[in-house]
């Protein structure tokens, strides 16, 4: 049973809604009322280099909020007739949609949260195209970091003026009921302590902490709680934004999304998950193991219900065998105790506050964290790039973590991304090569994920590696 089953009736389209379509015009509200003619032309350009395919893909994903499908190809097939265009009017613009998913509307009116997400897509696509190309040197680490900062600033994600209080929550989109309920309890405890939530914006462990935090915030009469969702075009269809997200940001690729998490967030909680969660963990540990980040406080907690203790034992064993005890010292495992998770995070955030004040670094963006180029450059997933990854003990441990992160990125692509799924169908599974004492634990971990049904929301999982 997945997280949607835990909340019947909450934004979950019934089978009939997948076939229901709506023709509608929608006006933005406070996000992007005006576009230049050049921007309109580029957004509607269906040719090579045009933005329409990307715009349509992300818009359709947002409109499918609540779907149980995590196969981008199936979503696009179900709504292959979906079309949208921009209509200019004297007072601004409107989006005209045909064959849009009916689940995004109530009595003919688009749900307000879905509308906000839709125009966040438009805002970020326009800004990324206009500002990133030519303005930043995306071959230079500092240029990439500055580009990420500007995307977040344009999305108003950096407006918060308080201290370190943003907790990033990672975990699987395909988790059983008891794990989903646990993520809500942790979110509730965080909300009671006035902490805000940032996730990958999708279902499962990305939705639960936000849902719990809304209740904690309500009890504390906190009316401006932040529920930030960070996503990217390749994953948004398989993990569409959940309805609680009130600040959605679409980064250009997975690497910039990951860097946005660690620059924006002040502490990280990891719930049980699959390949995508392992990718995030390896990314973070690779950064923290870099000698340049040795004194960077980043509270990191692995947690789940008591029934999930075996998952964390397996994960901890894998990290110890591959990255060593130094990596294991960078996190704490707390099982079955949501209140202790929140207390431990609160203590960790106090350390972050003291460090930022001493160093003069900003509260809303971690400039002093070093993110090497190997962690920033987009990894193009192909059979050739996967087979050529170097997984060797000869590498420094943080570089090995970077390559392992790329391997998991490829597995995620083969699982849920449209392009990756088509590659697997056409050319067969990816091949991953590495030293035996790396490849064997890696295969054991992935087989464990499959056995625990952490790799697929619905249907049977077929290995892509």
XYZ file of C-alpha atoms in Angstrom:
465
model
C 0.000 0.000 0.000
C 1.388 3.399 -0.911
C 0.962 6.830 0.634
C -2.147 7.676 -1.366
C -3.983 4.783 0.225
C -3.195 6.339 3.583
C -5.258 9.409 2.704
C -8.320 8.310 0.733
C -10.000 11.132 -1.105
C -7.136 13.597 -0.759
C -6.259 14.714 -4.251
C -6.256 11.139 -5.563
C -7.886 10.869 -8.983
C -10.141 7.882 -9.365
C -9.766 5.693 -12.433
C -12.471 7.667 -14.233
C -10.530 10.922 -13.699
C -7.566 9.608 -15.664
C -9.847 9.577 -18.691
C -11.674 12.814 -17.837
C -10.405 15.857 -19.684
C -11.138 19.549 -19.412
C -10.823 22.484 -21.813
C -10.099 25.661 -19.877
C -8.444 29.072 -19.744
C -6.460 29.944 -16.632
C -5.063 33.306 -15.567
C -1.995 33.630 -13.307
C -2.261 35.205 -9.885
C 0.778 37.090 -8.643
C 3.368 34.876 -10.341
C 3.860 35.805 -13.981
C 1.164 38.081 -15.366
C 3.200 39.410 -18.291
C 5.451 37.875 -20.925
C 7.285 39.494 -23.814
C 6.406 38.442 -27.339
C 9.808 36.786 -27.611
C 9.121 34.726 -24.481
C 5.696 33.691 -25.761
C 7.140 32.670 -29.139
C 9.878 30.594 -27.469
C 7.445 28.875 -25.104
C 5.207 27.876 -28.007
C 8.072 26.857 -30.329
C 7.670 23.112 -30.937
C 10.826 22.807 -32.978
C 14.313 21.796 -31.899
C 15.519 24.292 -29.322
C 11.991 25.480 -28.571
C 10.594 25.375 -25.042
C 7.152 23.961 -25.792
C 7.999 20.257 -25.237
C 9.553 21.044 -21.841
C 6.733 23.416 -20.885
C 4.058 20.899 -21.873
C 5.784 18.037 -20.036
C 6.120 19.940 -16.748
C 2.642 21.468 -16.990
C 1.057 18.053 -17.541
C 2.958 16.647 -14.566
C 1.684 19.427 -12.292
C -1.900 18.926 -13.494
C -1.606 15.210 -12.624
C -1.079 15.926 -8.929
C -2.175 12.856 -6.950
C -1.816 10.272 -9.689
C -0.720 6.774 -8.660
C 1.401 6.377 -11.795
C 5.171 6.766 -11.475
C 5.935 5.912 -15.096
C 6.323 9.174 -17.030
C 5.730 7.432 -20.326
C 2.323 6.117 -19.199
C 1.266 9.566 -18.000
C 2.217 11.174 -21.302
C 0.454 8.404 -23.208
C -2.731 8.789 -21.150
C -2.880 12.495 -22.063
C -1.184 12.477 -25.444
C -3.795 14.970 -26.762
C -3.064 17.507 -24.017
C -2.221 20.869 -25.547
C -1.767 24.394 -24.259
C -1.130 27.825 -25.664
C -0.636 31.326 -24.318
C -3.398 33.842 -24.985
C -2.511 37.530 -24.718
C -5.154 39.870 -23.324
C -5.203 43.626 -22.561
C -4.526 42.969 -18.859
C -1.964 40.193 -19.243
C -1.853 36.541 -20.326
C -3.892 33.392 -19.937
C -3.046 29.760 -20.517
C -5.519 27.948 -22.722
C -5.526 24.169 -22.229
C -7.241 21.395 -24.103
C -7.577 17.776 -22.949
C -6.204 18.666 -19.501
C -6.558 16.136 -16.615
C -9.950 16.590 -14.974
C -8.508 15.913 -11.506
C -6.939 19.402 -11.527
C -10.390 21.052 -11.548
C -13.368 21.348 -9.218
C -16.684 22.275 -10.826
C -14.831 23.634 -13.840
C -12.399 25.767 -11.807
C -8.733 24.869 -11.465
C -7.689 24.084 -7.896
C -5.796 27.103 -6.576
C -2.719 25.161 -5.466
C -2.479 23.448 -8.853
C -2.735 26.845 -10.532
C 0.135 28.183 -8.405
C 2.268 25.178 -9.323
C 1.407 25.563 -13.002
C 2.594 29.152 -13.113
C 5.671 28.288 -11.031
C 6.572 25.964 -13.913
C 6.116 28.811 -16.372
C 8.131 31.211 -14.193
C 11.110 28.869 -13.773
C 11.265 27.737 -17.390
C 11.198 31.338 -18.621
C 13.778 32.479 -16.074
C 16.151 29.564 -16.669
C 16.066 30.081 -20.423
C 16.438 33.871 -20.259
C 18.944 34.230 -17.442
C 21.113 31.114 -17.236
C 22.139 30.840 -20.872
C 24.996 33.274 -21.479
C 24.908 34.946 -18.068
C 26.633 32.221 -16.015
C 29.652 30.086 -16.779
C 28.094 26.673 -16.221
C 31.474 24.986 -16.656
C 32.734 26.738 -13.515
C 31.659 25.571 -10.005
C 31.086 29.102 -8.748
C 29.067 29.950 -11.864
C 26.761 26.986 -11.243
C 26.306 27.930 -7.588
C 25.467 31.514 -8.533
C 22.949 30.279 -11.103
C 21.227 28.111 -8.460
C 21.124 31.076 -6.077
C 19.472 33.254 -8.713
C 16.855 30.613 -9.571
C 15.935 30.276 -5.884
C 15.897 34.033 -5.393
C 13.665 34.556 -8.436
C 11.271 31.936 -7.014
C 11.225 33.885 -3.704
C 12.585 30.836 -1.865
C 15.241 33.006 -0.182
C 12.863 35.642 1.204
C 12.645 34.099 4.680
C 14.362 36.324 7.259
C 14.437 33.934 10.230
C 17.269 31.762 11.523
C 18.190 28.240 10.408
C 14.847 26.415 10.518
C 14.465 24.629 7.160
C 14.625 20.831 7.374
C 15.116 18.884 4.149
C 13.297 15.534 4.169
C 14.356 12.812 1.752
C 12.763 9.406 1.269
C 10.948 7.173 -1.159
C 7.870 7.989 -3.206
C 6.837 4.322 -2.951
C 6.572 3.439 0.757
C 4.150 1.306 2.802
C 1.410 2.755 4.987
C 3.226 2.461 8.338
C 6.269 4.332 6.987
C 4.108 7.067 5.504
C 2.287 7.520 8.815
C 5.653 7.764 10.572
C 6.829 10.559 8.243
C 3.712 12.511 9.209
C 4.502 12.062 12.913
C 8.038 13.358 12.410
C 6.711 16.312 10.427
C 4.248 17.028 13.240
C 7.053 17.124 15.823
C 9.106 19.400 13.587
C 6.123 21.704 13.090
C 5.527 21.947 16.832
C 9.093 23.245 17.130
C 8.520 25.892 14.468
C 10.605 24.180 11.799
C 9.764 24.368 8.083
C 9.952 21.553 5.534
C 11.667 21.165 2.162
C 11.301 17.974 0.110
C 11.468 16.723 -3.462
C 7.776 17.766 -3.586
C 6.307 14.394 -4.626
C 4.240 11.733 -2.805
C 5.274 9.319 -0.044
C 8.082 10.515 2.226
C 8.078 13.829 0.384
C 4.453 14.533 1.279
C 4.111 13.020 4.763
C 6.434 15.411 6.659
C 4.700 18.401 5.078
C 1.280 17.078 6.046
C 2.370 16.481 9.637
C 4.036 19.883 9.880
C 0.834 21.659 8.843
C -0.848 20.317 12.001
C 2.121 21.202 14.213
C 2.228 24.694 12.753
C -1.530 25.076 13.203
C -1.308 24.148 16.892
C 1.437 26.725 17.352
C -0.607 29.265 15.343
C 2.135 29.552 12.768
C 0.396 30.875 9.666
C 3.377 31.327 7.364
C 4.865 27.834 7.418
C 7.060 27.027 4.431
C 6.602 23.799 2.480
C 9.200 24.044 -0.265
C 9.339 21.545 -3.117
C 12.434 21.241 -5.318
C 12.136 19.225 -8.504
C 13.516 19.011 -12.053
C 11.971 18.284 -15.462
C 13.224 14.705 -15.676
C 11.523 13.561 -12.470
C 8.467 15.809 -12.125
C 6.120 13.562 -14.119
C 6.870 10.504 -11.977
C 6.772 12.559 -8.768
C 4.302 15.431 -9.384
C 4.135 18.146 -6.707
C 1.942 17.205 -3.772
C -0.835 19.687 -2.879
C 0.797 20.904 0.351
C 3.794 22.480 -1.413
C 3.387 26.258 -1.232
C 6.722 27.143 -2.859
C 7.606 25.071 -5.915
C 10.938 25.480 -7.702
C 11.941 23.633 -10.888
C 15.723 23.394 -11.234
C 17.197 22.587 -14.682
C 18.643 19.148 -13.771
C 19.168 16.696 -10.918
C 22.625 18.031 -10.012
C 21.360 21.589 -9.540
C 18.391 20.246 -7.607
C 20.695 18.379 -5.225
C 22.894 21.420 -4.718
C 19.810 23.543 -4.068
C 18.812 21.141 -1.284
C 22.130 21.435 0.555
C 22.538 25.187 -0.012
C 18.964 26.023 1.038
C 18.377 23.508 3.845
C 19.931 23.604 7.316
C 19.526 19.968 8.315
C 18.451 16.751 6.595
C 16.222 13.852 7.638
C 16.254 10.662 5.570
C 13.291 8.283 5.630
C 13.274 4.832 3.980
C 13.416 4.967 0.204
C 14.854 3.412 -2.907
C 17.451 4.292 -5.520
C 16.615 8.008 -5.549
C 17.069 8.264 -1.784
C 20.377 6.395 -1.979
C 21.487 8.843 -4.676
C 20.738 11.768 -2.360
C 22.549 10.172 0.582
C 25.665 9.450 -1.481
C 25.645 12.997 -2.830
C 25.530 14.484 0.660
C 28.070 12.110 2.213
C 30.396 12.706 -0.719
C 30.297 16.439 0.045
C 30.725 15.999 3.790
C 33.684 13.632 3.309
C 35.512 16.244 1.247
C 38.268 17.607 3.527
C 37.197 21.145 2.590
C 33.858 20.526 4.356
C 35.214 18.822 7.457
C 34.000 21.589 9.776
C 30.630 22.121 8.079
C 27.790 21.340 10.537
C 24.996 19.525 8.702
C 22.695 17.590 11.064
C 21.787 14.357 9.293
C 19.334 11.843 10.758
C 18.175 8.528 9.305
C 14.799 7.570 10.742
C 11.761 5.354 10.312
C 9.317 3.270 12.344
C 10.518 0.293 14.357
C 9.453 -2.062 11.541
C 12.003 -0.334 9.261
C 15.043 -0.951 11.481
C 16.300 -3.590 9.044
C 16.308 -1.081 6.205
C 18.634 1.241 8.093
C 20.853 -1.610 9.225
C 21.295 -2.570 5.571
C 21.937 1.025 4.535
C 24.391 1.631 7.386
C 26.233 -1.587 6.532
C 26.491 -0.553 2.871
C 27.857 2.900 3.772
C 30.364 1.384 6.188
C 31.612 -1.170 3.642
C 31.878 1.319 0.780
C 32.703 4.706 2.344
C 34.045 3.692 5.747
C 33.451 4.627 9.401
C 34.146 8.328 8.791
C 31.011 8.478 6.665
C 29.008 6.652 9.342
C 30.003 9.300 11.886
C 28.284 12.011 9.850
C 24.760 10.771 10.646
C 22.671 9.408 13.500
C 20.071 6.648 13.178
C 16.900 7.125 15.260
C 14.240 4.420 14.946
C 10.646 4.711 16.151
C 10.936 8.024 18.042
C 9.600 11.056 16.110
C 9.978 13.437 19.060
C 13.658 12.529 19.514
C 14.238 13.091 15.790
C 12.862 16.623 16.132
C 14.831 17.309 19.338
C 18.053 16.059 17.746
C 17.424 18.202 14.671
C 16.727 21.253 16.832
C 20.080 20.733 18.617
C 21.841 20.372 15.273
C 20.285 23.556 13.931
C 21.588 25.451 16.968
C 25.102 24.406 15.874
C 24.373 25.607 12.356
C 23.223 28.967 13.712
C 26.382 29.437 15.772
C 28.608 28.444 12.845
C 26.873 30.815 10.399
C 27.145 33.701 12.861
C 30.850 33.058 13.452
C 31.641 32.756 9.747
C 29.307 35.524 8.587
C 27.606 33.150 6.165
C 23.972 33.740 5.226
C 21.171 31.843 6.954
C 19.178 31.400 3.752
C 21.936 30.041 1.468
C 25.039 28.087 2.480
C 27.775 29.817 0.473
C 30.688 28.262 2.386
C 29.847 24.645 1.588
C 32.243 23.425 -1.103
C 30.555 21.579 -3.956
C 33.224 20.310 -6.398
C 32.607 20.262 -10.121
C 32.269 16.457 -10.103
C 29.073 16.890 -8.077
C 27.735 19.697 -10.248
C 28.144 18.652 -13.867
C 25.046 16.932 -15.290
C 25.476 13.208 -15.788
C 23.939 12.159 -19.088
C 22.555 8.683 -18.544
C 23.330 6.334 -21.431
C 24.423 2.714 -21.644
C 27.929 3.928 -22.445
C 28.167 6.420 -19.567
C 26.844 3.870 -17.062
C 29.273 1.191 -18.223
C 32.235 3.586 -18.040
C 31.679 4.718 -14.444
C 34.774 4.069 -12.328
C 33.828 2.321 -9.065
C 37.274 1.608 -7.678
C 39.014 1.611 -4.293
C 41.783 3.618 -5.939
C 39.562 6.719 -5.900
C 39.472 9.143 -2.953
C 36.384 8.288 -0.913
C 34.476 11.471 -1.823
C 35.098 10.861 -5.549
C 33.911 7.264 -5.191
C 30.741 8.616 -3.577
C 30.268 10.970 -6.547
C 30.485 8.082 -9.037
C 28.172 5.903 -6.959
C 25.718 8.802 -6.944
C 25.863 8.825 -10.747
C 25.164 5.071 -10.834
C 22.050 5.523 -8.728
C 21.026 8.474 -10.907
C 21.109 6.158 -13.907
C 19.006 3.567 -12.085
C 16.425 6.223 -11.212
C 16.346 7.270 -14.879
C 15.798 3.677 -15.983
C 13.007 3.283 -13.438
C 10.817 6.346 -13.904
C 12.148 8.864 -16.450
C 10.659 8.693 -19.919
C 13.989 8.825 -21.755
C 15.591 6.241 -19.465
C 12.662 3.844 -19.750
C 12.817 4.021 -23.537
C 16.586 3.383 -23.502
C 16.071 0.216 -21.447
C 13.287 -0.983 -23.738
C 15.437 -0.376 -26.808
C 18.887 -1.533 -25.670
C 18.308 -3.671 -22.584
C 19.492 -3.098 -18.990
C 22.413 -0.849 -18.083
C 25.712 -2.490 -17.165
C 27.575 -1.330 -14.056
C 31.201 -2.330 -13.568
C 33.278 -1.997 -10.422
C 35.625 -3.632 -7.940
C 34.055 -6.784 -6.511
C 33.993 -5.399 -2.961
C 32.000 -2.407 -4.270
C 29.789 -4.067 -6.878
C 28.665 -6.874 -4.563
C 27.368 -4.636 -1.719
C 25.801 -2.337 -4.328
C 23.900 -5.235 -5.881
C 22.849 -6.507 -2.441
C 21.467 -3.078 -1.522
C 19.506 -2.754 -4.761
C 18.127 -6.284 -4.466
C 16.993 -5.386 -0.951
C 15.156 -2.342 -2.313
C 13.416 -4.541 -4.889
C 12.432 -7.170 -2.305
C 10.954 -4.427 -0.103
C 9.051 -2.943 -3.097
C 10.840 0.394 -2.832
C 11.517 0.762 -6.549
C 7.988 1.013 -7.947
C 4.745 2.663 -6.878
C 2.444 0.247 -8.729
C 3.078 -2.869 -10.794
C 6.057 -5.188 -10.835
C 9.572 -3.807 -10.894
C 11.836 -4.967 -13.695
C 15.528 -4.303 -13.011
C 17.053 -1.711 -15.327
C 20.689 -2.607 -14.509
